[in-house]
XYZ file of C-alpha atoms in Angstrom:
683
model
C 0.501 -5.787 -26.276
C 0.652 -2.587 -24.332
C 1.177 -2.572 -20.589
C -0.605 0.774 -20.332
C -4.062 -0.779 -19.658
C -5.856 -2.246 -16.741
C -6.273 -5.567 -18.544
C -2.455 -5.870 -18.598
C -1.974 -5.541 -14.891
C -1.360 -8.299 -12.471
C -0.924 -8.229 -8.662
C 0.378 -11.265 -6.790
C 1.713 -12.108 -3.348
C 4.236 -14.891 -2.815
C 3.267 -16.480 0.525
C 4.209 -19.659 2.310
C 6.468 -20.989 5.071
C 9.896 -19.722 5.684
C 12.526 -21.334 3.617
C 10.365 -22.268 0.741
C 12.282 -19.866 -1.547
C 9.899 -16.995 -2.088
C 12.609 -14.376 -2.149
C 14.885 -16.508 -4.429
C 11.957 -17.198 -6.697
C 11.410 -13.329 -7.182
C 15.143 -13.095 -8.061
C 14.738 -15.749 -10.682
C 11.736 -13.943 -12.130
C 13.526 -10.572 -12.190
C 16.667 -12.072 -13.901
C 14.440 -13.952 -16.376
C 12.839 -10.681 -17.611
C 16.143 -8.726 -17.626
C 15.491 -6.595 -14.609
C 18.661 -7.728 -12.846
C 21.806 -9.064 -14.577
C 22.120 -11.985 -12.199
C 20.269 -13.588 -9.308
C 21.135 -12.432 -5.806
C 21.351 -14.895 -2.997
C 19.728 -14.751 0.497
C 22.917 -16.328 1.954
C 25.063 -13.595 0.395
C 22.603 -10.868 1.453
C 22.306 -9.323 -1.999
C 18.653 -9.894 -3.005
C 16.404 -7.189 -4.148
C 13.657 -7.949 -1.571
C 15.720 -8.811 1.542
C 17.530 -5.392 1.553
C 17.247 -4.456 5.241
C 20.382 -5.162 7.311
C 18.420 -7.117 9.836
C 17.084 -9.378 7.076
C 20.557 -9.919 5.721
C 21.725 -10.871 9.187
C 18.744 -13.237 9.881
C 18.918 -14.904 6.537
C 15.139 -14.634 5.976
C 12.504 -11.917 5.233
C 11.180 -9.872 8.152
C 8.894 -7.664 6.179
C 6.996 -7.595 2.879
C 8.745 -6.115 -0.155
C 7.536 -5.046 -3.576
C 8.851 -5.448 -7.080
C 7.361 -4.993 -10.498
C 8.408 -6.157 -13.955
C 6.975 -6.732 -17.359
C 6.518 -9.905 -19.409
C 4.859 -10.007 -22.804
C 3.559 -6.505 -22.306
C 2.011 -7.302 -18.990
C 2.949 -5.333 -15.940
C 3.348 -7.686 -12.937
C 3.368 -6.429 -9.340
C 4.784 -9.022 -6.899
C 4.918 -8.877 -3.074
C 7.475 -11.003 -1.334
C 6.251 -11.881 2.189
C 7.868 -13.382 5.279
C 7.086 -16.979 6.102
C 8.045 -17.194 9.768
C 4.785 -17.306 11.966
C 6.243 -14.424 14.056
C 5.999 -12.069 11.055
C 2.668 -13.311 9.775
C 1.214 -9.756 10.051
C 3.220 -8.633 7.016
C 2.131 -11.667 4.950
C -1.476 -11.246 5.800
C -1.557 -7.525 5.079
C -0.294 -8.227 1.564
C -3.419 -10.297 0.856
C -5.428 -7.060 0.760
C -3.274 -5.743 -2.104
C -3.413 -8.530 -4.667
C -5.733 -10.573 -6.836
C -3.704 -13.803 -6.675
C -1.895 -15.597 -3.842
C 1.070 -17.721 -5.075
C 1.436 -20.228 -2.263
C 5.091 -21.440 -2.450
C 5.894 -24.838 -0.998
C 9.399 -26.326 -0.478
C 9.616 -29.677 -2.377
C 11.695 -31.144 0.460
C 9.806 -29.785 3.499
C 6.288 -30.232 2.095
C 3.185 -28.517 3.472
C 4.273 -26.533 6.555
C 2.541 -24.545 9.224
C 2.376 -21.211 7.537
C 1.514 -22.829 4.181
C -1.763 -24.094 5.470
C -2.563 -20.921 7.401
C -2.009 -18.629 4.426
C -3.710 -20.970 1.998
C -6.800 -20.864 4.205
C -6.715 -17.123 4.759
C -6.264 -16.335 1.089
C -9.298 -18.588 0.427
C -11.376 -16.789 3.108
C -10.327 -13.459 1.434
C -11.576 -14.982 -1.889
C -8.337 -14.465 -3.673
C -7.450 -16.668 -6.644
C -4.836 -19.112 -5.556
C -2.000 -20.906 -7.277
C 0.557 -23.419 -5.715
C 4.168 -23.182 -6.744
C 6.273 -26.267 -5.691
C 9.777 -24.952 -5.565
C 13.224 -26.507 -5.252
C 12.205 -29.492 -7.301
C 15.865 -30.132 -7.969
C 16.669 -30.798 -4.301
C 17.813 -34.193 -3.146
C 15.436 -36.780 -1.786
C 12.182 -35.148 -2.945
C 9.024 -37.180 -3.432
C 6.805 -35.018 -5.725
C 4.090 -37.619 -6.239
C 3.619 -38.058 -2.442
C 3.782 -34.190 -1.964
C 0.973 -33.615 -4.654
C -1.091 -36.287 -2.911
C -0.643 -34.502 0.392
C -1.568 -31.157 -1.092
C -4.774 -32.567 -2.511
C -5.595 -34.274 0.756
C -5.176 -31.007 2.590
C -6.565 -28.490 0.147
C -8.943 -30.568 -2.092
C -9.090 -32.322 -5.392
C -9.301 -28.948 -7.164
C -5.561 -28.713 -6.835
C -4.607 -29.698 -10.403
C -1.367 -29.836 -12.295
C -0.731 -27.010 -14.625
C 2.673 -28.322 -15.591
C 5.009 -31.203 -14.723
C 8.768 -31.512 -14.065
C 10.737 -33.555 -16.662
C 14.378 -34.716 -17.139
C 14.898 -35.125 -13.491
C 13.559 -31.673 -12.590
C 15.843 -29.894 -14.986
C 12.872 -28.661 -17.115
C 9.120 -28.236 -16.875
C 6.365 -29.212 -19.362
C 3.036 -27.305 -19.386
C -0.061 -29.460 -19.714
C -2.908 -26.996 -20.605
C -2.156 -26.727 -24.321
C -0.307 -30.089 -24.533
C -1.948 -33.552 -24.264
C 1.341 -35.606 -24.619
C 4.956 -35.346 -23.603
C 7.459 -36.743 -21.082
C 7.324 -36.139 -17.334
C 9.140 -37.301 -14.305
C 5.925 -38.652 -12.704
C 2.297 -38.767 -13.541
C 1.090 -38.554 -17.134
C 0.982 -35.428 -19.245
C -2.098 -36.734 -20.930
C -3.961 -37.520 -17.657
C -2.998 -34.089 -16.210
C -4.229 -32.376 -19.378
C -7.442 -34.288 -19.356
C -8.152 -33.540 -15.662
C -7.422 -29.900 -16.116
C -9.624 -29.537 -19.266
C -12.526 -31.397 -17.598
C -12.344 -29.136 -14.611
C -12.209 -25.948 -16.637
C -14.976 -26.678 -19.112
C -17.429 -27.472 -16.233
C -17.553 -23.599 -15.748
C -18.914 -22.991 -19.202
C -22.130 -24.801 -20.330
C -21.554 -24.037 -24.034
C -18.037 -25.384 -24.030
C -19.108 -28.457 -22.061
C -21.944 -29.190 -24.530
C -19.563 -28.798 -27.506
C -16.946 -31.028 -25.873
C -19.525 -33.698 -25.133
C -20.816 -33.583 -28.660
C -17.559 -33.690 -30.640
C -14.947 -34.818 -28.013
C -12.378 -32.270 -29.187
C -10.541 -30.083 -26.680
C -11.459 -26.359 -26.890
C -8.919 -23.896 -28.083
C -6.758 -22.526 -25.409
C -8.090 -19.030 -26.070
C -11.624 -20.127 -25.399
C -10.558 -21.642 -22.016
C -9.445 -18.346 -20.638
C -12.767 -17.095 -19.361
C -13.876 -20.398 -17.709
C -10.302 -20.769 -16.203
C -10.682 -17.374 -14.553
C -14.178 -18.297 -13.343
C -12.863 -21.520 -11.852
C -10.055 -19.591 -10.092
C -12.524 -17.017 -8.635
C -14.763 -19.767 -7.285
C -11.916 -21.737 -5.821
C -12.915 -24.736 -8.124
C -9.368 -24.666 -9.613
C -6.078 -24.206 -7.749
C -3.288 -24.802 -10.320
C 0.002 -26.487 -9.248
C 3.159 -25.415 -10.858
C 6.777 -26.663 -10.492
C 9.976 -24.546 -10.306
C 13.490 -24.455 -9.228
C 14.413 -20.815 -8.415
C 18.100 -21.929 -8.302
C 18.429 -23.503 -11.830
C 15.687 -21.553 -13.479
C 13.416 -24.654 -14.286
C 9.778 -23.593 -14.639
C 10.536 -19.943 -14.360
C 9.478 -19.156 -17.978
C 6.331 -21.272 -17.443
C 5.482 -19.397 -14.363
C 5.970 -16.026 -16.092
C 3.699 -17.142 -18.868
C 1.040 -18.247 -16.412
C 1.189 -14.911 -14.587
C 0.900 -12.961 -17.919
C -1.790 -15.102 -19.558
C -3.742 -16.849 -16.884
C -3.482 -14.978 -13.666
C -6.434 -12.624 -13.306
C -6.249 -8.920 -14.046
C -8.032 -6.420 -11.751
C -11.337 -6.961 -13.638
C -11.131 -10.802 -13.582
C -10.339 -11.333 -9.844
C -13.048 -11.294 -7.138
C -13.870 -7.787 -6.184
C -12.213 -6.395 -3.000
C -14.663 -6.364 -0.022
C -15.321 -2.707 0.232
C -18.194 -1.353 2.183
C -19.696 2.103 2.751
C -21.265 3.432 5.914
C -20.818 6.352 8.234
C -20.445 5.681 11.940
C -23.755 4.466 13.386
C -25.223 3.763 9.850
C -25.827 0.330 8.418
C -22.874 -0.735 6.134
C -23.670 -1.574 2.496
C -21.402 -3.288 0.017
C -19.515 -0.945 -2.252
C -18.254 -2.183 -5.585
C -14.935 -0.673 -6.664
C -14.761 -0.553 -10.376
C -11.296 -1.079 -11.914
C -11.865 1.731 -14.495
C -9.220 4.340 -14.881
C -11.876 6.996 -15.637
C -13.754 6.652 -12.373
C -13.029 8.503 -9.081
C -9.800 7.377 -7.432
C -10.036 4.718 -4.716
C -6.904 3.238 -3.160
C -6.187 1.226 -0.025
C -3.073 1.451 2.208
C -1.737 -2.101 3.109
C 1.705 -1.155 4.415
C 3.325 1.758 6.246
C 7.068 2.227 6.597
C 9.054 4.664 8.736
C 11.885 5.339 6.526
C 14.909 7.180 7.917
C 15.372 9.290 4.717
C 11.891 9.657 3.172
C 9.914 9.710 6.362
C 6.607 7.993 6.504
C 5.929 5.889 3.358
C 2.428 4.727 2.738
C 2.095 1.794 0.283
C -1.144 1.208 -1.391
C -3.041 -0.576 -4.081
C -5.134 1.455 -6.598
C -8.550 -0.157 -6.937
C -10.346 2.491 -8.997
C -9.508 5.597 -11.093
C -6.154 7.007 -12.129
C -3.918 8.352 -9.405
C -1.716 11.088 -10.659
C 1.059 13.159 -9.335
C 0.032 16.598 -8.082
C -3.710 15.645 -7.657
C -5.593 16.209 -4.360
C -6.524 13.206 -2.303
C -8.516 12.762 0.958
C -7.626 10.289 3.663
C -10.679 8.236 4.836
C -13.392 10.574 6.137
C -11.010 13.586 6.370
C -12.333 16.916 5.088
C -8.930 18.443 4.218
C -7.119 17.009 1.134
C -3.409 16.708 0.660
C -1.442 17.098 -2.483
C 0.389 14.139 -4.043
C 3.830 15.891 -4.355
C 5.583 12.697 -5.431
C 4.258 9.361 -6.525
C 6.434 6.164 -6.348
C 6.623 2.612 -7.345
C 8.823 0.419 -5.063
C 11.440 -1.927 -6.289
C 12.851 -3.462 -3.184
C 14.647 -0.617 -1.349
C 14.452 1.766 -4.295
C 11.698 4.347 -4.847
C 11.034 5.003 -8.542
C 9.086 8.160 -9.267
C 6.077 7.775 -11.597
C 3.585 10.156 -13.060
C 0.424 7.982 -12.548
C -0.948 4.689 -11.396
C -3.783 2.679 -12.817
C -6.261 0.184 -11.164
C -4.235 -2.830 -10.218
C -1.030 -0.844 -9.690
C 0.836 -0.850 -6.238
C 2.434 2.476 -5.349
C 3.585 4.647 -2.553
C 3.262 8.234 -1.197
C 5.687 9.792 1.303
C 5.511 12.291 4.084
C 1.741 12.365 4.707
C 1.214 11.984 8.463
C -2.516 11.558 8.217
C -2.259 8.241 6.415
C -2.269 5.066 8.551
C -2.363 1.443 7.905
C -5.773 0.469 6.445
C -6.550 3.994 5.204
C -8.694 4.470 2.106
C -7.504 7.209 -0.166
C -9.841 8.941 -2.599
C -10.250 12.094 -4.609
C -13.996 12.923 -4.077
C -16.287 13.271 -1.069
C -18.591 10.810 -2.879
C -16.208 8.138 -1.572
C -16.397 9.361 2.067
C -17.007 6.551 4.648
C -15.786 3.749 2.334
C -13.741 1.131 4.042
C -12.118 -2.188 3.127
C -13.277 -5.149 5.287
C -10.408 -5.696 7.804
C -8.165 -8.718 7.654
C -8.226 -11.092 10.623
C -4.858 -10.571 12.255
C -3.655 -12.737 15.093
C -3.725 -11.124 18.545
C -0.197 -10.324 19.653
C 0.241 -12.264 22.897
C 4.029 -12.565 23.452
C 5.146 -9.613 25.626
C 8.063 -7.852 27.122
C 8.181 -4.962 29.590
C 10.692 -2.400 28.354
C 12.557 0.457 30.122
C 15.153 2.795 28.785
C 18.729 2.273 29.958
C 19.357 6.009 30.027
C 17.392 8.413 32.241
C 15.650 11.030 30.130
C 14.983 8.733 27.138
C 11.438 7.992 28.095
C 9.776 10.264 25.553
C 12.148 8.943 22.842
C 11.045 5.458 23.811
C 7.388 6.322 23.292
C 8.065 8.035 20.011
C 10.105 5.176 18.682
C 7.597 2.543 19.804
C 4.754 4.641 18.132
C 6.676 4.372 14.773
C 7.161 0.656 15.086
C 3.483 0.107 15.967
C 2.458 2.258 12.996
C 4.222 -0.085 10.590
C 3.004 -3.433 12.030
C -0.592 -4.356 12.787
C 0.563 -7.222 14.929
C 2.822 -5.161 17.242
C 1.121 -3.173 19.961
C 2.375 -1.055 22.793
C 0.604 -0.972 26.203
C 1.075 1.309 29.150
C -0.011 -0.045 32.482
C -0.236 2.741 35.085
C -0.936 0.324 38.017
C 2.342 -1.438 37.384
C 4.144 1.476 35.700
C 5.108 -0.861 32.963
C 5.468 -0.243 29.199
C 4.824 -3.468 27.548
C 5.470 -4.372 23.854
C 3.428 -7.300 22.426
C 4.067 -9.234 19.244
C 3.483 -12.700 17.751
C 6.469 -14.351 19.339
C 9.991 -14.129 20.636
C 11.624 -13.719 17.340
C 9.028 -10.885 16.480
C 10.037 -8.890 19.534
C 13.718 -9.560 19.224
C 13.583 -8.012 15.769
C 11.791 -4.857 17.107
C 14.414 -4.489 19.892
C 17.264 -4.853 17.331
C 15.672 -2.202 15.101
C 15.355 0.198 17.995
C 19.044 -0.312 18.696
C 20.345 -0.140 15.161
C 18.137 2.313 13.390
C 17.048 4.646 16.382
C 20.079 4.180 18.605
C 17.899 3.398 21.586
C 18.896 0.793 24.152
C 16.357 -0.700 26.581
C 16.261 -3.175 29.349
C 13.617 -5.942 29.219
C 11.854 -8.168 31.548
C 8.762 -10.518 31.443
C 5.608 -8.347 31.736
C 2.829 -8.904 34.165
C 0.301 -11.263 32.660
C -2.767 -9.352 31.497
C -5.108 -10.917 34.028
C -8.671 -9.525 34.265
C -11.219 -9.378 37.093
C -14.950 -9.943 36.705
C -17.951 -10.783 38.860
C -20.097 -13.870 38.945
C -23.204 -12.455 40.646
C -25.207 -9.252 41.067
C -24.799 -6.782 44.005
C -25.825 -3.335 45.101
C -23.933 -0.653 47.024
C -24.156 2.944 47.934
C -21.481 5.399 49.144
C -21.832 8.987 50.478
C -18.732 11.215 50.136
C -19.009 14.037 52.538
C -16.116 16.523 53.294
C -16.204 19.673 55.289
C -12.998 21.682 55.998
C -14.154 25.252 56.239
C -15.792 27.109 53.430
C -17.538 25.180 50.790
C -17.441 21.412 51.267
C -17.955 18.288 49.056
C -21.051 16.107 48.962
C -22.185 13.343 46.710
C -24.071 10.046 47.174
C -24.324 7.308 44.656
C -26.455 4.166 44.628
C -25.607 1.559 42.021
C -26.180 -2.001 40.982
C -23.704 -4.320 39.204
C -24.528 -7.386 37.117
C -22.228 -9.921 35.308
C -22.204 -9.863 31.451
C -21.089 -12.695 29.085
C -17.379 -13.332 28.678
C -15.932 -10.824 26.233
C -18.981 -8.536 26.258
C -17.106 -5.726 28.027
C -18.377 -2.877 30.305
C -21.677 -1.145 30.146
C -22.599 1.959 32.122
C -26.413 2.750 32.522
C -27.849 5.987 33.863
C -31.217 5.035 35.497
C -31.463 8.027 37.786
C -34.898 9.651 37.953
C -36.123 12.874 39.423
C -32.747 14.663 39.204
C -31.518 13.269 42.467
C -28.121 13.278 40.806
C -28.087 16.199 38.431
C -27.243 15.289 34.836
C -24.234 17.629 34.980
C -22.628 15.179 37.441
C -23.263 11.884 35.583
C -20.025 12.183 33.625
C -18.194 12.409 37.041
C -20.028 9.314 38.224
C -19.066 7.321 35.208
C -15.485 8.570 35.573
C -15.433 7.216 39.184
C -16.715 3.859 38.035
C -14.193 3.599 35.331
C -11.336 4.518 37.679
C -12.285 1.754 40.047
C -12.604 -0.852 37.227
C -9.256 0.225 35.704
C -7.476 -0.099 39.029
C -8.957 -3.490 39.952
C -10.464 -4.510 43.183
C -9.280 -8.061 44.429
C -5.970 -8.503 42.600
C -5.187 -5.116 40.962
C -6.305 -6.075 37.411
C -8.838 -4.223 35.258
C -12.432 -5.355 35.886
C -14.485 -6.275 32.760
C -17.679 -7.925 31.531
C -20.091 -6.257 33.803
C -22.983 -3.795 33.743
C -23.051 -0.848 36.212
C -26.413 0.830 36.649
C -26.628 4.026 38.709
C -30.244 4.352 39.990
C -30.280 6.671 42.920
C -28.340 9.216 44.859
C -28.285 12.592 46.564
C -26.693 15.978 46.064
C -26.334 19.189 47.954
C -27.220 22.618 46.562
C -23.952 24.092 47.709
C -21.568 21.286 48.392
C -22.453 19.106 45.366
C -19.258 18.750 43.363
C -17.950 16.620 40.466
C -15.054 15.372 42.593
C -17.479 14.264 45.296
C -19.584 12.213 42.812
C -16.409 10.707 41.301
C -15.154 9.504 44.734
C -18.553 8.263 45.683
C -19.001 6.260 42.582
C -15.533 4.797 42.799
C -16.071 3.680 46.419
C -19.550 2.399 45.783
C -18.541 0.184 42.873
C -15.553 -1.188 44.780
C -17.769 -2.204 47.609
C -20.348 -3.756 45.235
C -17.684 -5.841 43.433
C -16.378 -7.211 46.711
C -19.833 -8.657 47.395
C -20.471 -9.870 43.881
C -18.378 -13.097 44.021
C -15.431 -11.533 42.092
C -12.999 -13.859 40.219
C -9.688 -13.368 38.389
C -9.562 -14.344 34.747
C -6.462 -15.330 32.823
C -5.740 -15.261 29.085
C -5.825 -18.676 27.453
C -3.997 -19.051 24.107
C -4.354 -21.539 21.308
C -1.026 -23.096 20.552
C 0.239 -25.024 17.621
C 3.570 -26.762 17.891
C 5.414 -28.392 14.924
C 7.690 -31.063 16.327
C 9.454 -34.247 15.371
C 7.124 -37.253 15.864
C 9.590 -38.723 18.354
C 8.966 -35.760 20.734
C 5.230 -35.818 20.903
C 5.137 -37.695 24.285
C 7.633 -35.287 25.918
C 5.755 -32.341 24.549
C 2.345 -33.695 25.643
C 3.688 -34.171 29.191
C 5.189 -30.696 29.305
C 1.979 -29.049 28.145
C 0.033 -30.964 30.814
C 2.449 -29.609 33.495
C 1.680 -26.151 32.239
C -1.995 -26.565 32.902
C -2.591 -27.007 29.220
C -4.505 -29.706 27.257
C -4.083 -31.051 23.773
C -6.928 -30.697 21.273
C -5.447 -32.602 18.371
C -2.374 -34.192 16.814
C -1.823 -34.281 13.108
C 0.956 -36.087 11.192
C 2.652 -33.726 8.834
C 4.825 -36.146 6.941
C 8.622 -35.915 6.715
C 8.770 -37.134 10.329
C 6.965 -34.142 11.827
C 3.716 -33.779 13.647
C 1.501 -30.745 14.584
C 0.234 -30.636 18.084
C -2.731 -28.287 18.751
C -3.825 -27.292 22.220
C -4.709 -24.603 24.698
C -2.687 -23.358 27.598
C -2.593 -20.354 29.960
C -0.367 -17.583 28.742
C 1.184 -17.387 32.191
C 2.736 -20.808 31.716
C 4.662 -19.941 28.468
C 7.304 -17.416 29.742
C 10.183 -19.887 29.039
C 8.599 -21.950 26.365
C 10.962 -21.139 23.553
C 13.938 -22.472 25.402
C 12.040 -25.458 26.653
C 10.756 -26.421 23.273
C 14.278 -26.091 21.940
C 15.511 -28.446 24.682
C 12.816 -31.057 24.047
C 13.112 -31.192 20.346
C 16.848 -30.666 19.765
C 16.044 -27.184 18.169
C 13.687 -28.693 15.572
C 10.521 -27.507 17.094
C 8.504 -24.274 16.304
C 5.312 -22.900 17.694
C 2.786 -20.116 17.363
C 0.166 -18.836 19.736
C -2.972 -16.792 19.336
C -5.507 -15.507 21.867
C -8.449 -17.932 22.568
C -10.396 -16.670 25.543
C -10.347 -15.547 29.056
C -10.942 -18.236 31.803
C -11.069 -18.292 35.579
C -7.787 -19.034 37.270
C -7.664 -21.866 39.799
C -8.593 -20.926 43.389
C -4.980 -21.231 44.566
C -3.690 -18.863 41.896
C -6.334 -16.297 42.588
C -5.366 -16.428 46.295
C -1.733 -15.849 45.388
C -2.636 -12.912 43.260
C -4.927 -11.364 45.741
C -2.301 -11.827 48.501
C 0.316 -9.965 46.419
C -2.094 -7.144 45.695
C -2.998 -6.833 49.422
C 0.655 -6.816 50.267
C 1.275 -4.087 47.703
C -1.540 -1.892 48.995
C -0.255 -2.331 52.613
C 3.270 -1.170 51.506
C 1.803 1.970 49.895
């Protein structure tokens, strides 16, 4: 079997909670196919995928990493992903590059926080999913209970594809075998359940089976197996021990013979549409003879190679020295070098086929989520974006050395370029540069990278909470700006109306002026003045949002009418209107999920209540752990990491994501307004 065909390509992402053994599992696969002489160890810091010095120090993955290898003539691309919630962005981005998600579960720890999250998001992305229960040789594991829990959480379609035997020392597959010894369950029963589920996807096979009662040949089961995977009607469960090698050969065989190739998986969700046009579904064809279409799912700022853009080829054959376009760009670039990644190593190749993962270096125009193509026929094609969590944890950063401010912005831009869940904000009103990520660990990793790779030291402090202001009623106001100081003066008069909009609907500016009382040439200045006022805030110094501003009247002067006059008039008018429109301050509310020992539920519940939060649910997770879900104001979480550690003896973990903006209590609004007034008086 030749690996030089699309049918013999596989792309899989290993996802799951931290500590499940994903990186070690890839080491076992690489050793089994002869890619490495012996397995590396996460503890020793010598694995192929955790090659970054920060990862070696942390003892877990901080970013996704790629490897590829062959088994039975099949080229398998595997993406190792982080499992810590703080680095979820890297794991989610990998879902856009593969046909199959291998959801790895620690046999001891069971179904954990990120396991459920990634299982759900892989399903929403319509990826084929397989579950790998790893570390089956660990002490005190209860595999029957774990399988029951998996089915309770993810559905009865989670069926055994193999079973451990001889105390987890070996694994026996059950698709082709109807008998054998296993540590639990029955090989015959597992075989029968699997066959029954698969043949339901093929009417002819089902009819034949009902007629003669004989199992179909394994080769005849391939097509309905793939169909069941695509539809989510089958989620196979496999067992491995990356440490001892148990189940590794069976996993390799499943990847080579049963995991979908690019033509068998669900098509990636591409769509085509120029800005302003209606988007239509675009079907990428995994045909090497079609135009090239590739999607960038990872960008790396490498200290030696520069900017590395990592992509999945979905259509066509991408070759060295060919010309490619980036998105809707009109100027092509030349592919001077074409790479495949093997951990930290870049291996130069001549071409890549549909289903291959590759990389291009030193092309500044490429950004995360770019679509690469070789023909203008593919202009305006995009891949439906993934739903990344909103980065809410924040730190205000400031350079230790004077004169490093520009370097700071350059370094932060590189870090943001690499990570869709890391953002940089500049707040002119507070003169703060704020970095935001998914948690304390996420931000610490960025700061450590700034210090180690870029030699840039910064001071940090808690940032101002990103409050917002809005209005709760309509109002009108006018303002005339008139200035005369010899020579030509300034004159502009603006009448406007403001109205509240729904939460999250943003700002709308409407020009309803008739008769040219404000000449059209000045309307841009009017809108500029309105936006200046909204950005600066009115009652507490925070940006005003969710309102409609309609300019309906005004006056000008033939000689003294000036842009600056209308900018000032509009700014003053909208401030006056907002002050009479029952303004309120809004605060960000976050959804929080806290994984804690069951014994700490009471303490955690009381602590959340003291932070103006409320609990929306509590779910037993097994293994003495529980998941508390709730909502809490972001302003109340500044010290939460240390508080959680104290309440749970270091066993708790949490993640947050933005939920909504809500009005602050009256006493909080009064405090914020008082501080703003005091600040204005000082100025």
